[in-house]
Amino acid sequence: MVKFIEVAPTPDVLMGVKAVWGRSSEPVMCFGSHGNVALKDRAHFSLARTTAERSVDQPYFLTIGGGDQVPDDLRGRVLELVRSTGVYGETTAFVRDDELKARLAQWPVAVIISEVYSVVSEPRLVQDLGQPDHRILTNAFDRVKRDDAQIRLLWEVLKDREIERRWEIQLPSGFRDPGRVQMFGSMYPRLDSTSSEGKRVWKLQRDMERDAALARATKAANRARNGGVIICEACGYSDSLSMMFDAHHRNPLSIGPRETRLDDLAVLCPTCHRWSHAKAEDKLSPVPVHEIAEAMRLARVNPMAADD
């Protein structure tokens, strides 16, 4: 976990707030159409396009439970801090789960979000954060809305709170953020791992994983949490020697430009680190750490499972 201020150091990086029915389950944020849904005209994409454009300077926004479909226990709670990319397009092109696609039919356009953080304890705007009311959600049901004064007040009461990266929300396999505002009509942007560019990015990814300063800091934090020994975050192997472990990027360089923080890294033993890349769909989309941990658990129960 990290402090809110470590990810959003000033209120200026916050695009605003958006009312949502619940917690994120896929790396998308969806919006309604302001145009012709059938023709997919420019106005159809306007809310998603505006969000993508604003993300260049203000990439983060907060999701807060609100609207007709939100459960009572989530209403008015600050749920997540998310980071938007400049990639926008049809919701059906980005969402993978068919049941979720059907539920999102009334929100046909979307942006891809690259980071999702849970706000620990999901504080309530009024009872826990001392906000006078829920007016910050006015006009935030179908767009990301920002009122400068309200956002500054909200940032002030959230800045020292803990947030936790939701690593189970994984970007689509092979996704590559182009680093600019760009619409994709039928498919999210991909980086071909067999191309010369893919090979170059893979080389950069390996070089970053070998960065000495980042590796030392990551392992030191792991040691501090575990009473003087280092523990593999996937299989649980432990040792006092730091050279027995690797620092691994949970999200590879392939997703696009970003600042790397310690919580972006995991400490893995060489076997689990090799597993994360060798068992992946492609080199640029390593197997998530929680999936490696589950595979290792199953392998201990049934050794044949490791070969599945």
PDB file of C-alpha atoms in Angstrom:
ATOM      1  CA  MET A   1       0.000   0.000   0.000  1.00  0.00           C
ATOM      2  CA  VAL A   2       1.030   3.603  -0.579  1.00  0.00           C
ATOM      3  CA  LYS A   3      -0.286   6.977   0.495  1.00  0.00           C
ATOM      4  CA  PHE A   4      -2.702   8.771  -1.812  1.00  0.00           C
ATOM      5  CA  ILE A   5      -0.266  11.694  -2.051  1.00  0.00           C
ATOM      6  CA  GLU A   6       2.461   9.416  -3.419  1.00  0.00           C
ATOM      7  CA  VAL A   7       0.368   8.699  -6.512  1.00  0.00           C
ATOM      8  CA  ALA A   8      -1.477  12.031  -6.755  1.00  0.00           C
ATOM      9  CA  PRO A   9       1.061  14.509  -5.307  1.00  0.00           C
ATOM     10  CA  THR A  10      -1.128  17.572  -5.919  1.00  0.00           C
ATOM     11  CA  PRO A  11      -4.799  18.181  -6.707  1.00  0.00           C
ATOM     12  CA  ASP A  12      -3.679  19.424 -10.121  1.00  0.00           C
ATOM     13  CA  VAL A  13      -3.184  15.843 -11.401  1.00  0.00           C
ATOM     14  CA  LEU A  14      -6.817  14.999 -10.589  1.00  0.00           C
ATOM     15  CA  MET A  15      -9.155  15.272 -13.558  1.00  0.00           C
ATOM     16  CA  GLY A  16     -12.146  15.145 -11.239  1.00  0.00           C
ATOM     17  CA  VAL A  17     -14.676  12.593 -10.005  1.00  0.00           C
ATOM     18  CA  LYS A  18     -17.040  10.152 -11.681  1.00  0.00           C
ATOM     19  CA  ALA A  19     -20.083   8.480 -10.172  1.00  0.00           C
ATOM     20  CA  VAL A  20     -20.046   4.699 -10.717  1.00  0.00           C
ATOM     21  CA  TRP A  21     -22.234   1.747  -9.763  1.00  0.00           C
ATOM     22  CA  GLY A  22     -19.398  -0.209  -8.166  1.00  0.00           C
ATOM     23  CA  ARG A  23     -15.774  -1.265  -8.140  1.00  0.00           C
ATOM     24  CA  SER A  24     -13.831  -1.783 -11.363  1.00  0.00           C
ATOM     25  CA  SER A  25     -13.679  -5.288 -12.813  1.00  0.00           C
ATOM     26  CA  GLU A  26     -11.941  -4.487 -16.120  1.00  0.00           C
ATOM     27  CA  PRO A  27      -9.493  -1.727 -17.154  1.00  0.00           C
ATOM     28  CA  VAL A  28     -12.112   0.518 -18.745  1.00  0.00           C
ATOM     29  CA  MET A  29     -14.240   3.502 -17.777  1.00  0.00           C
ATOM     30  CA  CYS A  30     -17.444   3.897 -19.764  1.00  0.00           C
ATOM     31  CA  PHE A  31     -19.575   6.853 -20.856  1.00  0.00           C
ATOM     32  CA  GLY A  32     -22.823   7.580 -22.637  1.00  0.00           C
ATOM     33  CA  SER A  33     -23.215   8.677 -26.245  1.00  0.00           C
ATOM     34  CA  HIS A  34     -23.953  12.295 -27.156  1.00  0.00           C
ATOM     35  CA  GLY A  35     -24.406  11.495 -30.827  1.00  0.00           C
ATOM     36  CA  ASN A  36     -25.732   8.885 -33.190  1.00  0.00           C
ATOM     37  CA  VAL A  37     -24.985   5.431 -31.811  1.00  0.00           C
ATOM     38  CA  ALA A  38     -25.694   3.723 -35.127  1.00  0.00           C
ATOM     39  CA  LEU A  39     -23.570   6.092 -37.213  1.00  0.00           C
ATOM     40  CA  LYS A  40     -20.854   6.426 -34.562  1.00  0.00           C
ATOM     41  CA  ASP A  41     -20.416  10.091 -35.423  1.00  0.00           C
ATOM     42  CA  ARG A  42     -17.977  12.445 -33.707  1.00  0.00           C
ATOM     43  CA  ALA A  43     -20.493  13.431 -31.012  1.00  0.00           C
ATOM     44  CA  HIS A  44     -21.022   9.755 -30.201  1.00  0.00           C
ATOM     45  CA  PHE A  45     -17.462   9.558 -28.842  1.00  0.00           C
ATOM     46  CA  SER A  46     -17.346  13.054 -27.311  1.00  0.00           C
ATOM     47  CA  LEU A  47     -17.393  12.146 -23.593  1.00  0.00           C
ATOM     48  CA  ALA A  48     -14.753   9.447 -23.946  1.00  0.00           C
ATOM     49  CA  ARG A  49     -12.652  11.644 -26.232  1.00  0.00           C
ATOM     50  CA  THR A  50     -12.792  14.554 -23.777  1.00  0.00           C
ATOM     51  CA  THR A  51     -11.655  12.271 -20.934  1.00  0.00           C
ATOM     52  CA  ALA A  52      -8.767  10.973 -23.071  1.00  0.00           C
ATOM     53  CA  GLU A  53      -7.727  14.536 -23.954  1.00  0.00           C
ATOM     54  CA  ARG A  54      -7.829  15.711 -20.351  1.00  0.00           C
ATOM     55  CA  SER A  55      -5.740  12.733 -19.246  1.00  0.00           C
ATOM     56  CA  VAL A  56      -2.666  14.250 -20.920  1.00  0.00           C
ATOM     57  CA  ASP A  57      -2.328  16.820 -18.108  1.00  0.00           C
ATOM     58  CA  GLN A  58      -4.622  15.374 -15.434  1.00  0.00           C
ATOM     59  CA  PRO A  59      -4.417  11.590 -15.736  1.00  0.00           C
ATOM     60  CA  TYR A  60      -6.086  10.553 -12.459  1.00  0.00           C
ATOM     61  CA  PHE A  61      -9.695  10.709 -11.318  1.00  0.00           C
ATOM     62  CA  LEU A  62     -11.717   9.341  -8.410  1.00  0.00           C
ATOM     63  CA  THR A  63     -14.684   7.004  -8.665  1.00  0.00           C
ATOM     64  CA  ILE A  64     -17.478   7.454  -6.129  1.00  0.00           C
ATOM     65  CA  GLY A  65     -20.543   5.270  -5.649  1.00  0.00           C
ATOM     66  CA  GLY A  66     -23.585   6.998  -7.107  1.00  0.00           C
ATOM     67  CA  GLY A  67     -26.527   6.647  -9.478  1.00  0.00           C
ATOM     68  CA  ASP A  68     -29.631   4.486  -9.720  1.00  0.00           C
ATOM     69  CA  GLN A  69     -27.762   1.170  -9.911  1.00  0.00           C
ATOM     70  CA  VAL A  70     -25.305   1.623  -7.051  1.00  0.00           C
ATOM     71  CA  PRO A  71     -25.868  -0.623  -4.003  1.00  0.00           C
ATOM     72  CA  ASP A  72     -26.800   1.238  -0.830  1.00  0.00           C
ATOM     73  CA  ASP A  73     -23.605   0.150   0.938  1.00  0.00           C
ATOM     74  CA  LEU A  74     -21.459   1.850  -1.729  1.00  0.00           C
ATOM     75  CA  ARG A  75     -23.471   5.029  -2.174  1.00  0.00           C
ATOM     76  CA  GLY A  76     -21.361   8.101  -1.471  1.00  0.00           C
ATOM     77  CA  ARG A  77     -18.180   6.078  -0.854  1.00  0.00           C
ATOM     78  CA  VAL A  78     -14.873   7.002  -2.490  1.00  0.00           C
ATOM     79  CA  LEU A  79     -14.000   3.694  -4.135  1.00  0.00           C
ATOM     80  CA  GLU A  80     -10.971   4.069  -6.392  1.00  0.00           C
ATOM     81  CA  LEU A  81      -8.291   6.288  -7.824  1.00  0.00           C
ATOM     82  CA  VAL A  82      -7.797   5.425 -11.498  1.00  0.00           C
ATOM     83  CA  ARG A  83      -5.436   6.579 -14.225  1.00  0.00           C
ATOM     84  CA  SER A  84      -6.770   7.142 -17.725  1.00  0.00           C
ATOM     85  CA  THR A  85      -4.829   6.598 -20.923  1.00  0.00           C
ATOM     86  CA  GLY A  86      -5.422   8.568 -24.110  1.00  0.00           C
ATOM     87  CA  VAL A  87      -6.987   5.516 -25.761  1.00  0.00           C
ATOM     88  CA  TYR A  88     -10.751   5.716 -26.340  1.00  0.00           C
ATOM     89  CA  GLY A  89     -13.309   3.944 -28.489  1.00  0.00           C
ATOM     90  CA  GLU A  90     -16.229   1.534 -28.412  1.00  0.00           C
ATOM     91  CA  THR A  91     -16.956  -0.138 -25.091  1.00  0.00           C
ATOM     92  CA  THR A  92     -17.525  -3.449 -26.874  1.00  0.00           C
ATOM     93  CA  ALA A  93     -14.004  -3.303 -28.318  1.00  0.00           C
ATOM     94  CA  PHE A  94     -12.390  -2.948 -24.899  1.00  0.00           C
ATOM     95  CA  VAL A  95     -14.541  -5.043 -22.527  1.00  0.00           C
ATOM     96  CA  ARG A  96     -13.818  -8.774 -22.543  1.00  0.00           C
ATOM     97  CA  ASP A  97     -16.598 -10.214 -20.363  1.00  0.00           C
ATOM     98  CA  ASP A  98     -19.831 -10.754 -22.334  1.00  0.00           C
ATOM     99  CA  GLU A  99     -22.083 -10.308 -19.306  1.00  0.00           C
ATOM    100  CA  LEU A 100     -20.398  -6.996 -18.478  1.00  0.00           C
ATOM    101  CA  LYS A 101     -20.742  -5.878 -22.116  1.00  0.00           C
ATOM    102  CA  ALA A 102     -24.498  -6.406 -21.901  1.00  0.00           C
ATOM    103  CA  ARG A 103     -24.737  -4.459 -18.659  1.00  0.00           C
ATOM    104  CA  LEU A 104     -22.758  -1.591 -20.173  1.00  0.00           C
ATOM    105  CA  ALA A 105     -24.964  -1.272 -23.255  1.00  0.00           C
ATOM    106  CA  GLN A 106     -26.199   2.175 -22.214  1.00  0.00           C
ATOM    107  CA  TRP A 107     -22.578   3.367 -21.931  1.00  0.00           C
ATOM    108  CA  PRO A 108     -21.281   2.537 -25.423  1.00  0.00           C
ATOM    109  CA  VAL A 109     -17.970   4.458 -25.392  1.00  0.00           C
ATOM    110  CA  ALA A 110     -14.989   4.113 -23.077  1.00  0.00           C
ATOM    111  CA  VAL A 111     -11.393   4.930 -22.248  1.00  0.00           C
ATOM    112  CA  ILE A 112      -8.807   2.370 -21.174  1.00  0.00           C
ATOM    113  CA  ILE A 113      -7.469   2.914 -17.669  1.00  0.00           C
ATOM    114  CA  SER A 114      -3.939   1.751 -16.881  1.00  0.00           C
ATOM    115  CA  GLU A 115      -3.920   1.900 -13.064  1.00  0.00           C
ATOM    116  CA  VAL A 116      -6.604   1.159 -10.472  1.00  0.00           C
ATOM    117  CA  TYR A 117      -6.113   1.821  -6.742  1.00  0.00           C
ATOM    118  CA  SER A 118      -8.629   0.936  -4.049  1.00  0.00           C
ATOM    119  CA  VAL A 119      -9.057   3.664  -1.444  1.00  0.00           C
ATOM    120  CA  VAL A 120      -8.612   1.717   1.787  1.00  0.00           C
ATOM    121  CA  SER A 121     -11.835   1.482   3.840  1.00  0.00           C
ATOM    122  CA  GLU A 122     -13.729   3.254   1.004  1.00  0.00           C
ATOM    123  CA  PRO A 123     -14.524   6.358   3.089  1.00  0.00           C
ATOM    124  CA  ARG A 124     -17.916   8.032   2.878  1.00  0.00           C
ATOM    125  CA  LEU A 125     -17.905  11.591   1.601  1.00  0.00           C
ATOM    126  CA  VAL A 126     -19.945  13.051   4.448  1.00  0.00           C
ATOM    127  CA  GLN A 127     -19.587  10.772   7.477  1.00  0.00           C
ATOM    128  CA  ASP A 128     -15.898   9.899   7.088  1.00  0.00           C
ATOM    129  CA  LEU A 129     -14.367  12.718   5.041  1.00  0.00           C
ATOM    130  CA  GLY A 130     -16.331  15.605   6.487  1.00  0.00           C
ATOM    131  CA  GLN A 131     -17.680  16.874   3.172  1.00  0.00           C
ATOM    132  CA  PRO A 132     -20.833  18.975   3.625  1.00  0.00           C
ATOM    133  CA  ASP A 133     -22.899  16.951   1.103  1.00  0.00           C
ATOM    134  CA  HIS A 134     -22.768  14.931  -2.106  1.00  0.00           C
ATOM    135  CA  ARG A 135     -22.814  17.928  -4.452  1.00  0.00           C
ATOM    136  CA  ILE A 136     -19.417  16.973  -5.853  1.00  0.00           C
ATOM    137  CA  LEU A 137     -21.301  14.250  -7.779  1.00  0.00           C
ATOM    138  CA  THR A 138     -23.600  16.715  -9.520  1.00  0.00           C
ATOM    139  CA  ASN A 139     -23.253  16.146 -13.295  1.00  0.00           C
ATOM    140  CA  ALA A 140     -20.645  13.417 -12.622  1.00  0.00           C
ATOM    141  CA  PHE A 141     -22.863  10.478 -13.566  1.00  0.00           C
ATOM    142  CA  ASP A 142     -21.918  10.372 -17.241  1.00  0.00           C
ATOM    143  CA  ARG A 143     -18.638  12.239 -17.283  1.00  0.00           C
ATOM    144  CA  VAL A 144     -15.575  13.040 -15.196  1.00  0.00           C
ATOM    145  CA  LYS A 145     -16.501  16.304 -13.512  1.00  0.00           C
ATOM    146  CA  ARG A 146     -14.168  18.743 -11.809  1.00  0.00           C
ATOM    147  CA  ASP A 147     -14.986  21.679  -9.563  1.00  0.00           C
ATOM    148  CA  ASP A 148     -11.617  23.143  -8.577  1.00  0.00           C
ATOM    149  CA  ALA A 149     -12.582  24.133  -5.030  1.00  0.00           C
ATOM    150  CA  GLN A 150     -14.307  20.828  -4.270  1.00  0.00           C
ATOM    151  CA  ILE A 151     -11.457  18.771  -5.727  1.00  0.00           C
ATOM    152  CA  ARG A 152      -8.880  20.625  -3.643  1.00  0.00           C
ATOM    153  CA  LEU A 153     -10.912  20.001  -0.491  1.00  0.00           C
ATOM    154  CA  LEU A 154     -11.314  16.333  -1.360  1.00  0.00           C
ATOM    155  CA  TRP A 155      -7.608  15.906  -2.133  1.00  0.00           C
ATOM    156  CA  GLU A 156      -6.725  17.514   1.205  1.00  0.00           C
ATOM    157  CA  VAL A 157      -8.740  14.973   3.205  1.00  0.00           C
ATOM    158  CA  LEU A 158      -7.529  12.035   1.100  1.00  0.00           C
ATOM    159  CA  LYS A 159      -3.835  12.860   0.707  1.00  0.00           C
ATOM    160  CA  ASP A 160      -2.641  10.933   3.780  1.00  0.00           C
ATOM    161  CA  ARG A 161      -4.975   7.971   3.335  1.00  0.00           C
ATOM    162  CA  GLU A 162      -3.687   4.625   2.135  1.00  0.00           C
ATOM    163  CA  ILE A 163      -4.512   3.271  -1.283  1.00  0.00           C
ATOM    164  CA  GLU A 164      -3.752  -0.172  -2.673  1.00  0.00           C
ATOM    165  CA  ARG A 165      -3.017  -1.105  -6.280  1.00  0.00           C
ATOM    166  CA  ARG A 166      -5.506  -3.591  -7.680  1.00  0.00           C
ATOM    167  CA  TRP A 167      -3.120  -5.793  -9.610  1.00  0.00           C
ATOM    168  CA  GLU A 168      -5.902  -8.180 -10.576  1.00  0.00           C
ATOM    169  CA  ILE A 169      -7.185  -5.476 -12.958  1.00  0.00           C
ATOM    170  CA  GLN A 170      -4.869  -6.337 -15.846  1.00  0.00           C
ATOM    171  CA  LEU A 171      -4.559  -4.488 -19.117  1.00  0.00           C
ATOM    172  CA  PRO A 172      -5.455  -6.522 -22.222  1.00  0.00           C
ATOM    173  CA  SER A 173      -2.699  -8.846 -23.394  1.00  0.00           C
ATOM    174  CA  GLY A 174      -0.171  -7.001 -25.535  1.00  0.00           C
ATOM    175  CA  PHE A 175      -1.765  -3.592 -24.895  1.00  0.00           C
ATOM    176  CA  ARG A 176       0.458  -0.671 -25.799  1.00  0.00           C
ATOM    177  CA  ASP A 177      -0.404   2.872 -24.757  1.00  0.00           C
ATOM    178  CA  PRO A 178       0.537   5.022 -27.761  1.00  0.00           C
ATOM    179  CA  GLY A 179       1.248   7.942 -25.415  1.00  0.00           C
ATOM    180  CA  ARG A 180      -1.205  10.232 -27.172  1.00  0.00           C
ATOM    181  CA  VAL A 181      -4.941  10.692 -27.629  1.00  0.00           C
ATOM    182  CA  GLN A 182      -6.119   8.129 -30.148  1.00  0.00           C
ATOM    183  CA  MET A 183      -9.422   6.469 -31.027  1.00  0.00           C
ATOM    184  CA  PHE A 184      -9.682   2.747 -31.704  1.00  0.00           C
ATOM    185  CA  GLY A 185     -12.929   1.625 -33.262  1.00  0.00           C
ATOM    186  CA  SER A 186     -12.806  -2.152 -33.080  1.00  0.00           C
ATOM    187  CA  MET A 187      -9.636  -3.229 -31.258  1.00  0.00           C
ATOM    188  CA  TYR A 188      -7.399  -1.849 -28.533  1.00  0.00           C
ATOM    189  CA  PRO A 189      -3.843  -0.889 -29.571  1.00  0.00           C
ATOM    190  CA  ARG A 190      -1.384  -3.769 -29.486  1.00  0.00           C
ATOM    191  CA  LEU A 191       2.354  -4.073 -29.788  1.00  0.00           C
ATOM    192  CA  ASP A 192       3.441  -7.043 -31.864  1.00  0.00           C
ATOM    193  CA  SER A 193       5.997  -8.823 -29.711  1.00  0.00           C
ATOM    194  CA  THR A 194       7.573 -10.321 -32.844  1.00  0.00           C
ATOM    195  CA  SER A 195       8.266  -6.962 -34.455  1.00  0.00           C
ATOM    196  CA  SER A 196      11.504  -5.043 -34.205  1.00  0.00           C
ATOM    197  CA  GLU A 197       9.769  -2.525 -31.934  1.00  0.00           C
ATOM    198  CA  GLY A 198       8.510  -5.337 -29.728  1.00  0.00           C
ATOM    199  CA  LYS A 199      12.006  -6.740 -29.418  1.00  0.00           C
ATOM    200  CA  ARG A 200      13.342  -3.303 -28.500  1.00  0.00           C
ATOM    201  CA  VAL A 201      10.683  -2.791 -25.808  1.00  0.00           C
ATOM    202  CA  TRP A 202      11.355  -6.280 -24.410  1.00  0.00           C
ATOM    203  CA  LYS A 203      15.061  -5.432 -24.161  1.00  0.00           C
ATOM    204  CA  LEU A 204      14.213  -2.169 -22.348  1.00  0.00           C
ATOM    205  CA  GLN A 205      11.904  -4.081 -20.009  1.00  0.00           C
ATOM    206  CA  ARG A 206      14.687  -6.511 -19.082  1.00  0.00           C
ATOM    207  CA  ASP A 207      17.121  -3.637 -18.570  1.00  0.00           C
ATOM    208  CA  MET A 208      14.666  -1.843 -16.260  1.00  0.00           C
ATOM    209  CA  GLU A 209      14.158  -5.020 -14.215  1.00  0.00           C
ATOM    210  CA  ARG A 210      17.920  -5.096 -13.750  1.00  0.00           C
ATOM    211  CA  ASP A 211      18.086  -1.462 -12.570  1.00  0.00           C
ATOM    212  CA  ALA A 212      20.277  -1.727  -9.472  1.00  0.00           C
ATOM    213  CA  ALA A 213      18.762   1.130  -7.448  1.00  0.00           C
ATOM    214  CA  LEU A 214      15.159   0.004  -7.999  1.00  0.00           C
ATOM    215  CA  ALA A 215      16.054  -3.604  -7.258  1.00  0.00           C
ATOM    216  CA  ARG A 216      17.841  -2.707  -4.013  1.00  0.00           C
ATOM    217  CA  ALA A 217      14.997  -0.511  -2.799  1.00  0.00           C
ATOM    218  CA  THR A 218      12.373  -3.135  -3.640  1.00  0.00           C
ATOM    219  CA  LYS A 219      14.244  -5.912  -1.858  1.00  0.00           C
ATOM    220  CA  ALA A 220      14.971  -3.674   1.145  1.00  0.00           C
ATOM    221  CA  ALA A 221      11.257  -2.928   1.518  1.00  0.00           C
ATOM    222  CA  ASN A 222      10.475  -6.654   1.310  1.00  0.00           C
ATOM    223  CA  ARG A 223      13.110  -7.434   3.944  1.00  0.00           C
ATOM    224  CA  ALA A 224      11.747  -4.742   6.265  1.00  0.00           C
ATOM    225  CA  ARG A 225       8.256  -6.236   6.019  1.00  0.00           C
ATOM    226  CA  ASN A 226       9.490  -9.742   6.747  1.00  0.00           C
ATOM    227  CA  GLY A 227      11.702  -9.436   9.807  1.00  0.00           C
ATOM    228  CA  GLY A 228      15.064  -9.341   8.085  1.00  0.00           C
ATOM    229  CA  VAL A 229      14.586 -12.009   5.423  1.00  0.00           C
ATOM    230  CA  ILE A 230      13.376 -11.655   1.840  1.00  0.00           C
ATOM    231  CA  ILE A 231      10.343 -13.651   0.730  1.00  0.00           C
ATOM    232  CA  CYS A 232       9.243 -14.440  -2.825  1.00  0.00           C
ATOM    233  CA  GLU A 233       5.834 -12.833  -3.283  1.00  0.00           C
ATOM    234  CA  ALA A 234       4.595 -15.766  -5.354  1.00  0.00           C
ATOM    235  CA  CYS A 235       5.832 -19.037  -3.836  1.00  0.00           C
ATOM    236  CA  GLY A 236       6.927 -17.901  -0.355  1.00  0.00           C
ATOM    237  CA  TYR A 237      10.547 -19.038  -0.661  1.00  0.00           C
ATOM    238  CA  SER A 238      12.675 -17.083   1.828  1.00  0.00           C
ATOM    239  CA  ASP A 239      16.376 -16.341   2.250  1.00  0.00           C
ATOM    240  CA  SER A 240      18.539 -13.673   3.842  1.00  0.00           C
ATOM    241  CA  LEU A 241      20.615 -13.175   0.667  1.00  0.00           C
ATOM    242  CA  SER A 242      19.211 -10.540  -1.688  1.00  0.00           C
ATOM    243  CA  MET A 243      21.031 -12.099  -4.659  1.00  0.00           C
ATOM    244  CA  MET A 244      18.631 -15.036  -4.439  1.00  0.00           C
ATOM    245  CA  PHE A 245      15.776 -12.825  -5.698  1.00  0.00           C
ATOM    246  CA  ASP A 246      14.810 -10.649  -8.672  1.00  0.00           C
ATOM    247  CA  ALA A 247      12.873  -7.376  -8.830  1.00  0.00           C
ATOM    248  CA  HIS A 248      10.071  -7.841 -11.342  1.00  0.00           C
ATOM    249  CA  HIS A 249       7.823  -5.243 -13.026  1.00  0.00           C
ATOM    250  CA  ARG A 250       4.223  -6.263 -12.449  1.00  0.00           C
ATOM    251  CA  ASN A 251       3.163  -4.210 -15.470  1.00  0.00           C
ATOM    252  CA  PRO A 252       5.817  -4.239 -18.186  1.00  0.00           C
ATOM    253  CA  LEU A 253       7.278  -1.292 -20.011  1.00  0.00           C
ATOM    254  CA  SER A 254       5.117  -2.286 -22.948  1.00  0.00           C
ATOM    255  CA  ILE A 255       2.010  -0.547 -21.541  1.00  0.00           C
ATOM    256  CA  GLY A 256       3.538   2.873 -22.210  1.00  0.00           C
ATOM    257  CA  PRO A 257       5.054   5.887 -20.447  1.00  0.00           C
ATOM    258  CA  ARG A 258       4.664   6.117 -16.674  1.00  0.00           C
ATOM    259  CA  GLU A 259       6.560   6.779 -13.463  1.00  0.00           C
ATOM    260  CA  THR A 260       7.766   3.635 -11.712  1.00  0.00           C
ATOM    261  CA  ARG A 261       7.132   3.358  -7.958  1.00  0.00           C
ATOM    262  CA  LEU A 262       8.134   0.599  -5.584  1.00  0.00           C
ATOM    263  CA  ASP A 263       4.616  -0.804  -5.588  1.00  0.00           C
ATOM    264  CA  ASP A 264       5.011  -1.385  -9.335  1.00  0.00           C
ATOM    265  CA  LEU A 265       7.643  -4.001  -8.520  1.00  0.00           C
ATOM    266  CA  ALA A 266       7.436  -7.456  -6.975  1.00  0.00           C
ATOM    267  CA  VAL A 267      10.196  -9.565  -5.426  1.00  0.00           C
ATOM    268  CA  LEU A 268      10.314 -13.014  -7.012  1.00  0.00           C
ATOM    269  CA  CYS A 269      12.664 -15.952  -6.779  1.00  0.00           C
ATOM    270  CA  PRO A 270      14.312 -16.811 -10.136  1.00  0.00           C
ATOM    271  CA  THR A 271      11.925 -19.709 -10.754  1.00  0.00           C
ATOM    272  CA  CYS A 272       8.792 -17.599 -10.294  1.00  0.00           C
ATOM    273  CA  HIS A 273      10.324 -14.750 -12.286  1.00  0.00           C
ATOM    274  CA  ARG A 274      11.072 -17.088 -15.174  1.00  0.00           C
ATOM    275  CA  TRP A 275       7.549 -18.514 -14.845  1.00  0.00           C
ATOM    276  CA  SER A 276       6.013 -15.032 -15.174  1.00  0.00           C
ATOM    277  CA  HIS A 277       7.547 -14.565 -18.608  1.00  0.00           C
ATOM    278  CA  ALA A 278       7.855 -18.108 -19.972  1.00  0.00           C
ATOM    279  CA  LYS A 279       4.216 -18.976 -19.214  1.00  0.00           C
ATOM    280  CA  ALA A 280       2.838 -15.644 -20.502  1.00  0.00           C
ATOM    281  CA  GLU A 281       0.734 -15.259 -23.641  1.00  0.00           C
ATOM    282  CA  ASP A 282       3.464 -13.000 -24.989  1.00  0.00           C
ATOM    283  CA  LYS A 283       6.728 -11.570 -23.692  1.00  0.00           C
ATOM    284  CA  LEU A 284       5.204  -8.171 -23.025  1.00  0.00           C
ATOM    285  CA  SER A 285       2.351  -9.425 -20.816  1.00  0.00           C
ATOM    286  CA  PRO A 286       3.866 -11.372 -17.894  1.00  0.00           C
ATOM    287  CA  VAL A 287       1.681 -13.680 -15.830  1.00  0.00           C
ATOM    288  CA  PRO A 288       0.332 -11.703 -12.829  1.00  0.00           C
ATOM    289  CA  VAL A 289       1.978 -12.474  -9.490  1.00  0.00           C
ATOM    290  CA  HIS A 290      -1.273 -13.676  -7.907  1.00  0.00           C
ATOM    291  CA  GLU A 291      -1.713 -16.199 -10.735  1.00  0.00           C
ATOM    292  CA  ILE A 292       1.849 -17.480 -10.259  1.00  0.00           C
ATOM    293  CA  ALA A 293       1.140 -17.882  -6.544  1.00  0.00           C
ATOM    294  CA  GLU A 294      -1.995 -19.904  -7.265  1.00  0.00           C
ATOM    295  CA  ALA A 295      -0.142 -22.058  -9.819  1.00  0.00           C
ATOM    296  CA  MET A 296       2.625 -22.739  -7.311  1.00  0.00           C
ATOM    297  CA  ARG A 297       0.053 -23.645  -4.651  1.00  0.00           C
ATOM    298  CA  LEU A 298      -1.622 -26.095  -7.015  1.00  0.00           C
ATOM    299  CA  ALA A 299       1.753 -27.519  -8.016  1.00  0.00           C
ATOM    300  CA  ARG A 300       2.495 -28.320  -4.375  1.00  0.00           C
ATOM    301  CA  VAL A 301      -0.835 -30.122  -4.100  1.00  0.00           C
ATOM    302  CA  ASN A 302      -0.581 -31.798  -7.504  1.00  0.00           C
ATOM    303  CA  PRO A 303       2.863 -31.713  -9.152  1.00  0.00           C
ATOM    304  CA  MET A 304       1.315 -32.415 -12.563  1.00  0.00           C
ATOM    305  CA  ALA A 305      -0.571 -29.087 -12.375  1.00  0.00           C
ATOM    306  CA  ALA A 306       2.631 -27.155 -13.038  1.00  0.00           C
ATOM    307  CA  ASP A 307       2.666 -28.551 -16.575  1.00  0.00           C
ATOM    308  CA  ASP A 308      -0.919 -27.546 -17.416  1.00  0.00           C
TER     309      ASP A 308
END
